[in-house]
PDB file of C-alpha atoms in Angstrom:
ATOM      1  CA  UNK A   1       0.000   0.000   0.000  1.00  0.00           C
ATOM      2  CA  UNK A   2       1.366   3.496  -1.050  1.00  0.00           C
ATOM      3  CA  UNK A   3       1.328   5.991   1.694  1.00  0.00           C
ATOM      4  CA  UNK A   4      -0.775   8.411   0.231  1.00  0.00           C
ATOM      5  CA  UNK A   5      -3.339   5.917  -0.011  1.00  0.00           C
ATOM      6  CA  UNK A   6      -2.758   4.991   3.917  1.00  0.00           C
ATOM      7  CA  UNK A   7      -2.884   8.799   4.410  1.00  0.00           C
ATOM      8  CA  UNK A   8      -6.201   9.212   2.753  1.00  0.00           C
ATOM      9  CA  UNK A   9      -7.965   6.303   5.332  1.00  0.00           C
ATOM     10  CA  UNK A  10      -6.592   8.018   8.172  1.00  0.00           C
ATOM     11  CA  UNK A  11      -8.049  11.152   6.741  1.00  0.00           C
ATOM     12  CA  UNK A  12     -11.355   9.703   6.620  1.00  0.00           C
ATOM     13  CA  UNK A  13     -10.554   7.869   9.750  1.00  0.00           C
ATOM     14  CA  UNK A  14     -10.182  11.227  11.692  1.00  0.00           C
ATOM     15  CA  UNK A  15     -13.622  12.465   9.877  1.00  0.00           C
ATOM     16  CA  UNK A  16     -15.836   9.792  11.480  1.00  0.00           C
ATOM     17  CA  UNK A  17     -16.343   8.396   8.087  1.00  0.00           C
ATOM     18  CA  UNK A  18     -17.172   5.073   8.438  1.00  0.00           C
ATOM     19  CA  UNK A  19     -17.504   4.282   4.839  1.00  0.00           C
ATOM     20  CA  UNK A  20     -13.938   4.335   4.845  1.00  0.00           C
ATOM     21  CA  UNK A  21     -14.184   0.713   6.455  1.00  0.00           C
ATOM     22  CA  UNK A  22     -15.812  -0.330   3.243  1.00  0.00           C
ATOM     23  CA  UNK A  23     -13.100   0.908   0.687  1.00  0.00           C
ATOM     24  CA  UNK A  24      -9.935   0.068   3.087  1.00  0.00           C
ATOM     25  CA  UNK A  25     -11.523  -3.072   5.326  1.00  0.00           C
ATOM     26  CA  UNK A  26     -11.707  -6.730   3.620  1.00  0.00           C
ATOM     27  CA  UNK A  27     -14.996  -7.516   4.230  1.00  0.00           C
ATOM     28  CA  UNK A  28     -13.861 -10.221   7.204  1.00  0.00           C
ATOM     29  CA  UNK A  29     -10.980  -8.226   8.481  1.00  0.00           C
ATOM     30  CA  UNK A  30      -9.983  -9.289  11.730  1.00  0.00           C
ATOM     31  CA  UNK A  31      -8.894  -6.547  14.537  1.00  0.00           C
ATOM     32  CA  UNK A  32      -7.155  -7.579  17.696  1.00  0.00           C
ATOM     33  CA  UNK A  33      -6.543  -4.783  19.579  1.00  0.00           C
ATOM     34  CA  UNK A  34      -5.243  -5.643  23.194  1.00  0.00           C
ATOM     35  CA  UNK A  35      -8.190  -8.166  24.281  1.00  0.00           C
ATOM     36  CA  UNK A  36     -10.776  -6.495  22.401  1.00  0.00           C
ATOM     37  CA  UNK A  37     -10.868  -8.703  19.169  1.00  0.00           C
ATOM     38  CA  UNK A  38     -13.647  -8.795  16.659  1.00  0.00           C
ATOM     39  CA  UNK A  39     -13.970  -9.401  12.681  1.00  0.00           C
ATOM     40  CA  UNK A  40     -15.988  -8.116   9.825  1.00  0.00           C
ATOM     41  CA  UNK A  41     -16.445  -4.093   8.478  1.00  0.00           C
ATOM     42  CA  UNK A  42     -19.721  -4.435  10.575  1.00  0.00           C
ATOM     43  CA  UNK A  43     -17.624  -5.174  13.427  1.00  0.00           C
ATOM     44  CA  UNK A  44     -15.200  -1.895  13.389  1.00  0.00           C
ATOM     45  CA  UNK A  45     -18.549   0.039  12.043  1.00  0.00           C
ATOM     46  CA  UNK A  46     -19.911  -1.166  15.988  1.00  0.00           C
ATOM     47  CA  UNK A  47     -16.522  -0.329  17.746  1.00  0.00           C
ATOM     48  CA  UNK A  48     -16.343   2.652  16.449  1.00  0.00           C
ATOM     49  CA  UNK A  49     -20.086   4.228  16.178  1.00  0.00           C
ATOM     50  CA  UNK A  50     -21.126   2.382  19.350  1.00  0.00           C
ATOM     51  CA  UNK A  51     -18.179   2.921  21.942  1.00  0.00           C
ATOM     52  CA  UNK A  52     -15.834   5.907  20.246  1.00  0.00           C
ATOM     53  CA  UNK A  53     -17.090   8.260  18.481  1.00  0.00           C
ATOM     54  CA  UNK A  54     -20.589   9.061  20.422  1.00  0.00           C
ATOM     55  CA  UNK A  55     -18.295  10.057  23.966  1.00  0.00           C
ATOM     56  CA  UNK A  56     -14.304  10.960  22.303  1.00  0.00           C
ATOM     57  CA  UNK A  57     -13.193  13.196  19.406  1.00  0.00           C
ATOM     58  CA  UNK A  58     -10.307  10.665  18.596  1.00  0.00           C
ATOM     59  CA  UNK A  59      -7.599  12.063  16.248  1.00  0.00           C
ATOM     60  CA  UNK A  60      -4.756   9.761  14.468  1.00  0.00           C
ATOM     61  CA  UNK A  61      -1.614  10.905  14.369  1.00  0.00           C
ATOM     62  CA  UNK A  62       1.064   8.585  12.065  1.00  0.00           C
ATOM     63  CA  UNK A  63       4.684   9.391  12.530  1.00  0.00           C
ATOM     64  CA  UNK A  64       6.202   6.708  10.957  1.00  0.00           C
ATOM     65  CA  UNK A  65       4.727   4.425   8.107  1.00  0.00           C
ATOM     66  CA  UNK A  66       6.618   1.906   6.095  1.00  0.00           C
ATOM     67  CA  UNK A  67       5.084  -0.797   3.729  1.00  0.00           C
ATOM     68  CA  UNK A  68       5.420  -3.425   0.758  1.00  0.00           C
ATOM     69  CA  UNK A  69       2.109  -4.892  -1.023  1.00  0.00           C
ATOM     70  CA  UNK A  70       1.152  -7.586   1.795  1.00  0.00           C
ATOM     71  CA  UNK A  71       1.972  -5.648   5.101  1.00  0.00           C
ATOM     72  CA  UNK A  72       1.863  -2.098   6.298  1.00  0.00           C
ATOM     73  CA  UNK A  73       3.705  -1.375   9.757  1.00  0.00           C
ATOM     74  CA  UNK A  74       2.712   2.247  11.557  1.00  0.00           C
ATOM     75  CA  UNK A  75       3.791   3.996  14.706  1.00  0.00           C
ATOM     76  CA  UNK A  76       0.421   5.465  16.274  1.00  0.00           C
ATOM     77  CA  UNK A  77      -0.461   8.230  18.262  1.00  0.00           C
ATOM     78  CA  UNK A  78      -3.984   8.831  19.202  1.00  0.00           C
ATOM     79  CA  UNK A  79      -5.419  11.652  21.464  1.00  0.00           C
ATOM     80  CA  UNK A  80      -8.677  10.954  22.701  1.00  0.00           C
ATOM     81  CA  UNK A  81     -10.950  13.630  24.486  1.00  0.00           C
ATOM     82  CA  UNK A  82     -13.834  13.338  25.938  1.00  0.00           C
ATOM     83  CA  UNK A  83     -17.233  15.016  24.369  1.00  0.00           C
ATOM     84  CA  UNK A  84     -19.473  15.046  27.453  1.00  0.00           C
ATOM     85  CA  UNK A  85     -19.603  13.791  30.812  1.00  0.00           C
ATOM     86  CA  UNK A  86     -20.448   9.998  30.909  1.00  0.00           C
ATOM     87  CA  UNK A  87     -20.890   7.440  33.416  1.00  0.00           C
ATOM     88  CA  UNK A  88     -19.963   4.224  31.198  1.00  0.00           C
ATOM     89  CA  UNK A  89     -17.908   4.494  28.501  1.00  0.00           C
ATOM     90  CA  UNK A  90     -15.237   1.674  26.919  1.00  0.00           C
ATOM     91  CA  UNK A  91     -12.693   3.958  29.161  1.00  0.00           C
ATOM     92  CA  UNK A  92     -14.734   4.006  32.288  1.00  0.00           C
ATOM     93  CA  UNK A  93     -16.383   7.141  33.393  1.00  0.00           C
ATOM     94  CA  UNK A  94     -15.155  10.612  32.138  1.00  0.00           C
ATOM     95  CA  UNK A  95     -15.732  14.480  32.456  1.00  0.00           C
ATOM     96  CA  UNK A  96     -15.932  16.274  29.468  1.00  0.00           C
ATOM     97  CA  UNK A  97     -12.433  17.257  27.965  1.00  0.00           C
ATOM     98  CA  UNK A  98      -9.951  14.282  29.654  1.00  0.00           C
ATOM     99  CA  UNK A  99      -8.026  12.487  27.727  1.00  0.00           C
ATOM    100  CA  UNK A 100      -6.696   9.414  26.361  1.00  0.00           C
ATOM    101  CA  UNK A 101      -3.331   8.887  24.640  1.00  0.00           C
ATOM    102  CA  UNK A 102      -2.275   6.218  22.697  1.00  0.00           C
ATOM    103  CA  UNK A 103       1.063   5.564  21.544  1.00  0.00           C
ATOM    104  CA  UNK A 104       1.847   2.528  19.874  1.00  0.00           C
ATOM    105  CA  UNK A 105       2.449   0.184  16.348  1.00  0.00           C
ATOM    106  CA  UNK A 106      -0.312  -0.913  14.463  1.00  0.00           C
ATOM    107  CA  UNK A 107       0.500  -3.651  11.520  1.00  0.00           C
ATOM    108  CA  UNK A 108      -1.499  -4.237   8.937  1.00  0.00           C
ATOM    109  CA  UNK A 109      -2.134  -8.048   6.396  1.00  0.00           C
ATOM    110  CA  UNK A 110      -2.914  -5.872   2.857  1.00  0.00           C
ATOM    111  CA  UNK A 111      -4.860  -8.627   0.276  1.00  0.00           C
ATOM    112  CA  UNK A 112      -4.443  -8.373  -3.186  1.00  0.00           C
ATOM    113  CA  UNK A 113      -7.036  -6.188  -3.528  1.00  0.00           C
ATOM    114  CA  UNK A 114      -5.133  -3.600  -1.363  1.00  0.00           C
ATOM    115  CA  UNK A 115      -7.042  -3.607   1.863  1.00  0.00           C
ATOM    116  CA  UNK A 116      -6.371  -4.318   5.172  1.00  0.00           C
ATOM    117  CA  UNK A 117      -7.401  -8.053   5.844  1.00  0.00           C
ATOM    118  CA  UNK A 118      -5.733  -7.998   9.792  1.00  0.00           C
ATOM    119  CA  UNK A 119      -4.850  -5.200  12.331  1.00  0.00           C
ATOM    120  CA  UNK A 120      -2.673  -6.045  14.925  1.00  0.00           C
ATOM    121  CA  UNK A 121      -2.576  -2.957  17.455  1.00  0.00           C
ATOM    122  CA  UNK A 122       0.353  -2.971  19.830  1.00  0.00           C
ATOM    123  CA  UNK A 123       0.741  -0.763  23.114  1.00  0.00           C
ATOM    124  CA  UNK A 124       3.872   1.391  24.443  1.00  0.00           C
ATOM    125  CA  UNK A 125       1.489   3.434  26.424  1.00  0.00           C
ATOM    126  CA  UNK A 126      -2.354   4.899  27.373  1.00  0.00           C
ATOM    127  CA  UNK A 127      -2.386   7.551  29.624  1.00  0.00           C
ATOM    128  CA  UNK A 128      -5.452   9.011  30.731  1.00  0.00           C
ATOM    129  CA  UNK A 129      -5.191  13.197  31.733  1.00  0.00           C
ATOM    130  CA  UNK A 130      -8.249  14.336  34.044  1.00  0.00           C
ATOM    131  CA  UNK A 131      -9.247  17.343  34.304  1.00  0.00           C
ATOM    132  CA  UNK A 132      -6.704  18.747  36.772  1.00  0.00           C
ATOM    133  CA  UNK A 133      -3.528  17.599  34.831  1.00  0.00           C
ATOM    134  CA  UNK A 134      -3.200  14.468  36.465  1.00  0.00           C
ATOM    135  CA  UNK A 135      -1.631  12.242  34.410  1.00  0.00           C
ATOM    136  CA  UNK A 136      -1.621   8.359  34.659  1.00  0.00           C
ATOM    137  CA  UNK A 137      -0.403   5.256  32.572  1.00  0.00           C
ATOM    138  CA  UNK A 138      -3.742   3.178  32.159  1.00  0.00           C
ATOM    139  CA  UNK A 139      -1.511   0.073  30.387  1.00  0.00           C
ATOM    140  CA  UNK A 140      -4.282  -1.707  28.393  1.00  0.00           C
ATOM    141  CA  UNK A 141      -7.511  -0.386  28.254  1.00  0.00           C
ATOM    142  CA  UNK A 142      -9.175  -3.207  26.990  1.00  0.00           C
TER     143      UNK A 142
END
């Protein structure tokens, strides 16, 4: 995968624009992502509309990216801040405007049709911020 194409999904990503899971996802993809593992588009479309995006503003940051036409291999940084006050969310409760940071590597299994057919998600770090400036290394957050 060229990295203007990887650019463009994390573009969309950062959008909310789930129909970018169509046009990058194989249809069956599987995610692992620390112990949270599920498969299918339908199945990031739920992670993602269900537990993200309705309580964070989550915005991808890629500072590395390398790739060849079967794997793609990323170093991630995601901020995630908090939209409203919430009682339950996938990060436990949270007051509007904490955060989340993730910093890690993400690899991606490209088919032949040039989408991503497995994402592996690998932590260095998630440290959630409250509201004070309290900062604290969550490990895996799920």
């Amino acid at each position: 995968m060229r990295e203007d194409r990887f650019r463009e999904y994390i573009n969309r990503f950062n959008a909310e624009d789930d129909t970018a899971f169509d046009d990058y996802l194989t249809p069956d993809v599987h995610v692992k992502n620390g112990t949270l593992e599920y498969t299918g588009v339908d199945g990031m479309k739920h992670h993602y509309r269900g537990n993200i995006w309705p309580n964070f503003v989550e915005a991808l940051m890629v500072p590395r990216f390398v790739s060849d036409e079967q794997t793609a291999a990323i170093q991630m940084q995601t901020l995630f801040t908090a939209k409203h006050d919430a009682v339950e969310t996938i990060f436990g409760a949270v007051k509007k405007g904490e955060t989340f940071r993730f910093d890690g590597v993400i690899m991606y299994r490209i088919d032949a049709t040039d989408r991503f057919a497995d994402i592996l998600v690998a932590y260095n770090s998630f440290v959630h911020t409250d509201l004070d400036g309290n900062a604290k290394d969550l490990g895996i957050p799920h």
